[in-house]
PDB file of C-alpha atoms in Angstrom:
ATOM      1  CA  UNK A1169       6.691 -47.754  -6.551  1.00  0.00           C
ATOM      2  CA  UNK A1170       9.534 -45.287  -6.259  1.00  0.00           C
ATOM      3  CA  UNK A1171       9.998 -42.889  -3.383  1.00  0.00           C
ATOM      4  CA  UNK A1172      11.526 -39.399  -3.466  1.00  0.00           C
ATOM      5  CA  UNK A1173      15.118 -39.352  -2.383  1.00  0.00           C
ATOM      6  CA  UNK A1174      16.217 -37.550   0.754  1.00  0.00           C
ATOM      7  CA  UNK A1175      18.162 -35.198  -1.481  1.00  0.00           C
ATOM      8  CA  UNK A1176      14.956 -34.080  -3.233  1.00  0.00           C
ATOM      9  CA  UNK A1177      13.004 -33.654   0.011  1.00  0.00           C
ATOM     10  CA  UNK A1178      15.782 -31.562   1.510  1.00  0.00           C
ATOM     11  CA  UNK A1179      16.048 -29.387  -1.583  1.00  0.00           C
ATOM     12  CA  UNK A1180      12.461 -28.080  -1.497  1.00  0.00           C
ATOM     13  CA  UNK A1181      12.726 -26.214   1.849  1.00  0.00           C
ATOM     14  CA  UNK A1182      16.067 -24.799   0.713  1.00  0.00           C
ATOM     15  CA  UNK A1183      14.543 -23.478  -2.522  1.00  0.00           C
ATOM     16  CA  UNK A1184      11.601 -22.019  -0.600  1.00  0.00           C
ATOM     17  CA  UNK A1185      13.956 -20.215   1.775  1.00  0.00           C
ATOM     18  CA  UNK A1186      16.009 -18.869  -1.121  1.00  0.00           C
ATOM     19  CA  UNK A1187      12.840 -17.592  -2.796  1.00  0.00           C
ATOM     20  CA  UNK A1188      11.649 -15.894   0.410  1.00  0.00           C
ATOM     21  CA  UNK A1189      15.036 -14.234   0.853  1.00  0.00           C
ATOM     22  CA  UNK A1190      14.965 -13.047  -2.771  1.00  0.00           C
ATOM     23  CA  UNK A1191      11.415 -11.735  -2.338  1.00  0.00           C
ATOM     24  CA  UNK A1192      12.399  -9.861   0.806  1.00  0.00           C
ATOM     25  CA  UNK A1193      15.397  -8.223  -0.857  1.00  0.00           C
ATOM     26  CA  UNK A1194      13.278  -7.372  -3.915  1.00  0.00           C
ATOM     27  CA  UNK A1195      10.757  -5.658  -1.635  1.00  0.00           C
ATOM     28  CA  UNK A1196      13.531  -3.830   0.217  1.00  0.00           C
ATOM     29  CA  UNK A1197      14.961  -2.600  -3.093  1.00  0.00           C
ATOM     30  CA  UNK A1198      11.541  -1.418  -4.311  1.00  0.00           C
ATOM     31  CA  UNK A1199      10.686   0.425  -1.094  1.00  0.00           C
ATOM     32  CA  UNK A1200      14.153   1.970  -0.810  1.00  0.00           C
ATOM     33  CA  UNK A1201      13.831   3.157  -4.402  1.00  0.00           C
ATOM     34  CA  UNK A1202      10.462   4.796  -3.651  1.00  0.00           C
ATOM     35  CA  UNK A1203      11.800   6.539  -0.542  1.00  0.00           C
ATOM     36  CA  UNK A1204      14.767   7.912  -2.489  1.00  0.00           C
ATOM     37  CA  UNK A1205      12.830   8.777  -5.670  1.00  0.00           C
ATOM     38  CA  UNK A1206      10.258  10.879  -3.814  1.00  0.00           C
ATOM     39  CA  UNK A1207      12.690  12.036  -1.103  1.00  0.00           C
ATOM     40  CA  UNK A1208      10.319  10.720   1.543  1.00  0.00           C
ATOM     41  CA  UNK A1209      10.962  11.410   5.256  1.00  0.00           C
ATOM     42  CA  UNK A1210      10.677   7.703   6.091  1.00  0.00           C
ATOM     43  CA  UNK A1211      13.083   5.004   7.241  1.00  0.00           C
ATOM     44  CA  UNK A1212      13.255   1.223   6.960  1.00  0.00           C
ATOM     45  CA  UNK A1213      12.400  -0.297  10.342  1.00  0.00           C
ATOM     46  CA  UNK A1214      11.756  -3.680  11.957  1.00  0.00           C
ATOM     47  CA  UNK A1215      13.605  -6.838  10.990  1.00  0.00           C
ATOM     48  CA  UNK A1216      15.260  -5.422   7.879  1.00  0.00           C
ATOM     49  CA  UNK A1217      16.637  -2.525   9.943  1.00  0.00           C
ATOM     50  CA  UNK A1218      18.111  -4.942  12.484  1.00  0.00           C
ATOM     51  CA  UNK A1219      19.684  -7.028   9.717  1.00  0.00           C
ATOM     52  CA  UNK A1220      21.015  -3.808   8.198  1.00  0.00           C
ATOM     53  CA  UNK A1221      22.832  -3.080  11.461  1.00  0.00           C
ATOM     54  CA  UNK A1222      24.165  -6.649  11.474  1.00  0.00           C
ATOM     55  CA  UNK A1223      25.167  -6.371   7.813  1.00  0.00           C
ATOM     56  CA  UNK A1224      23.586  -9.663   6.788  1.00  0.00           C
ATOM     57  CA  UNK A1225      20.247 -11.437   6.476  1.00  0.00           C
ATOM     58  CA  UNK A1226      19.645 -13.503   9.594  1.00  0.00           C
ATOM     59  CA  UNK A1227      16.253 -14.908   8.627  1.00  0.00           C
ATOM     60  CA  UNK A1228      13.510 -14.751   6.017  1.00  0.00           C
ATOM     61  CA  UNK A1229      11.112 -11.871   6.580  1.00  0.00           C
ATOM     62  CA  UNK A1230       7.348 -12.008   6.203  1.00  0.00           C
ATOM     63  CA  UNK A1231       6.910  -8.263   5.719  1.00  0.00           C
ATOM     64  CA  UNK A1232       8.792  -4.978   5.608  1.00  0.00           C
ATOM     65  CA  UNK A1233       8.270  -2.080   8.019  1.00  0.00           C
ATOM     66  CA  UNK A1234       8.848   1.608   7.465  1.00  0.00           C
ATOM     67  CA  UNK A1235       8.243   4.419   9.942  1.00  0.00           C
ATOM     68  CA  UNK A1236       7.526   8.112   9.667  1.00  0.00           C
ATOM     69  CA  UNK A1237       5.948  11.027  11.504  1.00  0.00           C
ATOM     70  CA  UNK A1238       2.202  11.574  11.134  1.00  0.00           C
ATOM     71  CA  UNK A1239       2.760  15.016   9.591  1.00  0.00           C
ATOM     72  CA  UNK A1240       4.468  13.313   6.619  1.00  0.00           C
ATOM     73  CA  UNK A1241       2.313  10.224   6.216  1.00  0.00           C
ATOM     74  CA  UNK A1242       0.009  11.484   3.444  1.00  0.00           C
ATOM     75  CA  UNK A1243       2.968  12.279   1.176  1.00  0.00           C
ATOM     76  CA  UNK A1244       4.140   8.709   1.769  1.00  0.00           C
ATOM     77  CA  UNK A1245       0.692   7.284   1.003  1.00  0.00           C
ATOM     78  CA  UNK A1246       0.562   9.289  -2.230  1.00  0.00           C
ATOM     79  CA  UNK A1247       3.985   8.056  -3.357  1.00  0.00           C
ATOM     80  CA  UNK A1248       3.192   4.399  -2.672  1.00  0.00           C
ATOM     81  CA  UNK A1249      -0.157   4.637  -4.458  1.00  0.00           C
ATOM     82  CA  UNK A1250       1.553   6.278  -7.416  1.00  0.00           C
ATOM     83  CA  UNK A1251       3.937   3.304  -7.569  1.00  0.00           C
ATOM     84  CA  UNK A1252       1.102   0.775  -7.711  1.00  0.00           C
ATOM     85  CA  UNK A1253       0.553  -0.115  -4.043  1.00  0.00           C
ATOM     86  CA  UNK A1254      -2.896  -0.541  -2.513  1.00  0.00           C
ATOM     87  CA  UNK A1255      -3.298   0.832   1.019  1.00  0.00           C
ATOM     88  CA  UNK A1256      -5.336  -0.651   3.866  1.00  0.00           C
ATOM     89  CA  UNK A1257      -5.644   0.943   7.309  1.00  0.00           C
ATOM     90  CA  UNK A1258      -4.892  -1.618  10.030  1.00  0.00           C
ATOM     91  CA  UNK A1259      -5.040   0.654  13.075  1.00  0.00           C
ATOM     92  CA  UNK A1260      -4.684   4.259  14.202  1.00  0.00           C
ATOM     93  CA  UNK A1261      -0.903   3.983  13.822  1.00  0.00           C
ATOM     94  CA  UNK A1262      -0.398   1.373  11.080  1.00  0.00           C
ATOM     95  CA  UNK A1263      -1.335   1.246   7.386  1.00  0.00           C
ATOM     96  CA  UNK A1264      -0.618  -1.763   5.192  1.00  0.00           C
ATOM     97  CA  UNK A1265       0.653  -1.304   1.613  1.00  0.00           C
ATOM     98  CA  UNK A1266       0.350  -4.217  -0.817  1.00  0.00           C
ATOM     99  CA  UNK A1267       1.602  -4.783  -4.358  1.00  0.00           C
ATOM    100  CA  UNK A1268       1.575  -8.015  -6.333  1.00  0.00           C
ATOM    101  CA  UNK A1269       4.917  -9.811  -6.305  1.00  0.00           C
ATOM    102  CA  UNK A1270       6.218  -8.147  -3.133  1.00  0.00           C
ATOM    103  CA  UNK A1271       6.013  -8.644   0.616  1.00  0.00           C
ATOM    104  CA  UNK A1272       3.414  -6.518   2.361  1.00  0.00           C
ATOM    105  CA  UNK A1273       4.722  -3.227   3.694  1.00  0.00           C
ATOM    106  CA  UNK A1274       3.563  -1.865   7.066  1.00  0.00           C
ATOM    107  CA  UNK A1275       3.734   1.922   7.364  1.00  0.00           C
ATOM    108  CA  UNK A1276       4.078   2.885  11.037  1.00  0.00           C
ATOM    109  CA  UNK A1277       3.333   6.502  11.857  1.00  0.00           C
ATOM    110  CA  UNK A1278       4.413   8.265  15.025  1.00  0.00           C
ATOM    111  CA  UNK A1279       1.758  10.764  16.110  1.00  0.00           C
ATOM    112  CA  UNK A1280       2.899  14.319  16.863  1.00  0.00           C
ATOM    113  CA  UNK A1281      -0.151  15.583  18.754  1.00  0.00           C
ATOM    114  CA  UNK A1282       1.891  16.697  21.787  1.00  0.00           C
ATOM    115  CA  UNK A1283       4.375  19.507  20.947  1.00  0.00           C
ATOM    116  CA  UNK A1284       7.991  18.366  20.902  1.00  0.00           C
ATOM    117  CA  UNK A1285       7.179  14.664  21.140  1.00  0.00           C
ATOM    118  CA  UNK A1286       6.058  11.727  19.019  1.00  0.00           C
ATOM    119  CA  UNK A1287       3.956   8.782  20.183  1.00  0.00           C
ATOM    120  CA  UNK A1288       3.352   5.242  19.017  1.00  0.00           C
ATOM    121  CA  UNK A1289       0.768   3.052  20.697  1.00  0.00           C
ATOM    122  CA  UNK A1290      -0.974  -0.297  20.703  1.00  0.00           C
ATOM    123  CA  UNK A1291      -4.039  -1.224  22.789  1.00  0.00           C
ATOM    124  CA  UNK A1292      -1.757  -2.056  25.743  1.00  0.00           C
ATOM    125  CA  UNK A1293       1.477  -0.116  25.167  1.00  0.00           C
ATOM    126  CA  UNK A1294       2.498   3.507  24.723  1.00  0.00           C
ATOM    127  CA  UNK A1295       5.856   4.809  23.544  1.00  0.00           C
ATOM    128  CA  UNK A1296       6.660   8.531  23.720  1.00  0.00           C
ATOM    129  CA  UNK A1297       9.906  10.070  22.449  1.00  0.00           C
ATOM    130  CA  UNK A1298      11.260  13.606  21.953  1.00  0.00           C
ATOM    131  CA  UNK A1299      11.386  14.684  18.304  1.00  0.00           C
ATOM    132  CA  UNK A1300      15.181  14.898  18.587  1.00  0.00           C
ATOM    133  CA  UNK A1301      15.196  11.107  18.317  1.00  0.00           C
ATOM    134  CA  UNK A1302      14.136  11.410  14.661  1.00  0.00           C
ATOM    135  CA  UNK A1303      17.184  13.536  13.819  1.00  0.00           C
ATOM    136  CA  UNK A1304      19.627  10.689  14.453  1.00  0.00           C
ATOM    137  CA  UNK A1305      18.982   8.486  11.424  1.00  0.00           C
ATOM    138  CA  UNK A1306      21.725   6.152  10.234  1.00  0.00           C
ATOM    139  CA  UNK A1307      22.736   4.479   6.968  1.00  0.00           C
ATOM    140  CA  UNK A1308      23.287   0.734   6.731  1.00  0.00           C
ATOM    141  CA  UNK A1309      23.965  -1.762   3.946  1.00  0.00           C
ATOM    142  CA  UNK A1310      22.424  -5.155   3.271  1.00  0.00           C
ATOM    143  CA  UNK A1311      23.326  -7.318   0.275  1.00  0.00           C
ATOM    144  CA  UNK A1312      24.613  -4.264  -1.587  1.00  0.00           C
ATOM    145  CA  UNK A1313      21.532  -2.149  -0.820  1.00  0.00           C
ATOM    146  CA  UNK A1314      22.101   1.052   1.145  1.00  0.00           C
ATOM    147  CA  UNK A1315      19.178   2.438   3.104  1.00  0.00           C
ATOM    148  CA  UNK A1316      18.358   4.672   6.051  1.00  0.00           C
ATOM    149  CA  UNK A1317      17.067   3.328   9.357  1.00  0.00           C
ATOM    150  CA  UNK A1318      15.982   5.026  12.606  1.00  0.00           C
ATOM    151  CA  UNK A1319      18.405   6.053  15.327  1.00  0.00           C
ATOM    152  CA  UNK A1320      19.307   3.477  17.957  1.00  0.00           C
ATOM    153  CA  UNK A1321      17.242   5.487  20.442  1.00  0.00           C
ATOM    154  CA  UNK A1322      14.147   5.166  18.269  1.00  0.00           C
ATOM    155  CA  UNK A1323      14.775   1.464  17.648  1.00  0.00           C
ATOM    156  CA  UNK A1324      15.198   0.898  21.366  1.00  0.00           C
ATOM    157  CA  UNK A1325      12.066   2.854  22.255  1.00  0.00           C
ATOM    158  CA  UNK A1326       9.821   0.248  20.612  1.00  0.00           C
ATOM    159  CA  UNK A1327      11.158  -2.657  22.689  1.00  0.00           C
ATOM    160  CA  UNK A1328       7.695  -3.299  24.234  1.00  0.00           C
ATOM    161  CA  UNK A1329       6.283  -3.888  20.737  1.00  0.00           C
ATOM    162  CA  UNK A1330       8.949  -6.390  19.597  1.00  0.00           C
ATOM    163  CA  UNK A1331       7.679  -9.966  19.837  1.00  0.00           C
ATOM    164  CA  UNK A1332      10.737 -11.869  18.547  1.00  0.00           C
ATOM    165  CA  UNK A1333      12.990 -12.716  21.519  1.00  0.00           C
ATOM    166  CA  UNK A1334      16.201 -12.662  19.449  1.00  0.00           C
ATOM    167  CA  UNK A1335      15.357  -9.266  17.942  1.00  0.00           C
ATOM    168  CA  UNK A1336      14.419  -7.899  21.355  1.00  0.00           C
ATOM    169  CA  UNK A1337      17.742  -8.998  22.833  1.00  0.00           C
ATOM    170  CA  UNK A1338      19.653  -7.528  19.879  1.00  0.00           C
ATOM    171  CA  UNK A1339      17.914  -4.146  20.041  1.00  0.00           C
ATOM    172  CA  UNK A1340      18.275  -3.961  23.824  1.00  0.00           C
ATOM    173  CA  UNK A1341      22.069  -4.148  23.424  1.00  0.00           C
ATOM    174  CA  UNK A1342      22.311  -1.289  20.902  1.00  0.00           C
ATOM    175  CA  UNK A1343      24.349   1.672  22.193  1.00  0.00           C
ATOM    176  CA  UNK A1344      22.518   4.962  22.687  1.00  0.00           C
ATOM    177  CA  UNK A1345      23.617   8.552  23.132  1.00  0.00           C
ATOM    178  CA  UNK A1346      24.366   9.492  26.762  1.00  0.00           C
ATOM    179  CA  UNK A1347      22.058  12.528  26.480  1.00  0.00           C
ATOM    180  CA  UNK A1348      19.062  10.163  26.408  1.00  0.00           C
ATOM    181  CA  UNK A1349      17.679   7.997  29.183  1.00  0.00           C
ATOM    182  CA  UNK A1350      14.941   5.365  29.136  1.00  0.00           C
ATOM    183  CA  UNK A1351      12.137   5.033  31.643  1.00  0.00           C
ATOM    184  CA  UNK A1352       9.542   2.284  31.796  1.00  0.00           C
ATOM    185  CA  UNK A1353       6.293   2.923  33.638  1.00  0.00           C
ATOM    186  CA  UNK A1354       4.448  -0.197  34.769  1.00  0.00           C
ATOM    187  CA  UNK A1355       1.410   1.844  35.776  1.00  0.00           C
ATOM    188  CA  UNK A1356       0.949   3.383  32.325  1.00  0.00           C
ATOM    189  CA  UNK A1357       2.435   0.426  30.458  1.00  0.00           C
ATOM    190  CA  UNK A1358       4.591   2.925  28.619  1.00  0.00           C
ATOM    191  CA  UNK A1359       8.210   3.182  27.558  1.00  0.00           C
ATOM    192  CA  UNK A1360       9.522   6.724  27.302  1.00  0.00           C
ATOM    193  CA  UNK A1361      12.758   8.288  26.119  1.00  0.00           C
ATOM    194  CA  UNK A1362      13.692  11.428  27.999  1.00  0.00           C
ATOM    195  CA  UNK A1363      16.447  13.955  27.471  1.00  0.00           C
ATOM    196  CA  UNK A1364      18.890  13.638  30.344  1.00  0.00           C
ATOM    197  CA  UNK A1365      19.495  17.383  30.279  1.00  0.00           C
ATOM    198  CA  UNK A1366      16.782  19.131  28.213  1.00  0.00           C
ATOM    199  CA  UNK A1367      18.238  22.599  28.753  1.00  0.00           C
ATOM    200  CA  UNK A1368      21.472  21.651  26.988  1.00  0.00           C
ATOM    201  CA  UNK A1369      19.807  19.853  24.047  1.00  0.00           C
TER     202      UNK A1369
END
């Protein structure tokens, strides 16, 4: 009875990784195209955003995140549904978009219930930022795809929600504008960005 060679057994994981990378980039291209086609006020977030800053894929991704403000979320839902995605509400802040042949897309919305601020929360964490944070978007490139991601301040504000240690360390080292300061409250389990000098903003 013959046995598979080591070369064959090593090839399968490599092919699987290549497929996952291709699927991730295909999803990124599709979502970027939707954002640009409908001129949506949304940015690529999460792992793809971090790899965009790095300029290269550092791992295979299991999903793709985008973020927006709650006042814009229904326009985003409408655009994704028009492009063949099915939407499923996961929580008060997160909606999942699915389409055959692509990674799932998580749409994270920042609530704007308090004037001048936006909030994102989980059952145990709260993040509150001034709306000025959303004006500092940045363009990055990954495998020839150009797309917009949140400001470093916004990326850094969600540190309590990041579960990957490597991603957390990377985001924590991102430079931020000197006009912003970060404050973590153990009592409220919150992470807040504050303007260092609100009167001059």
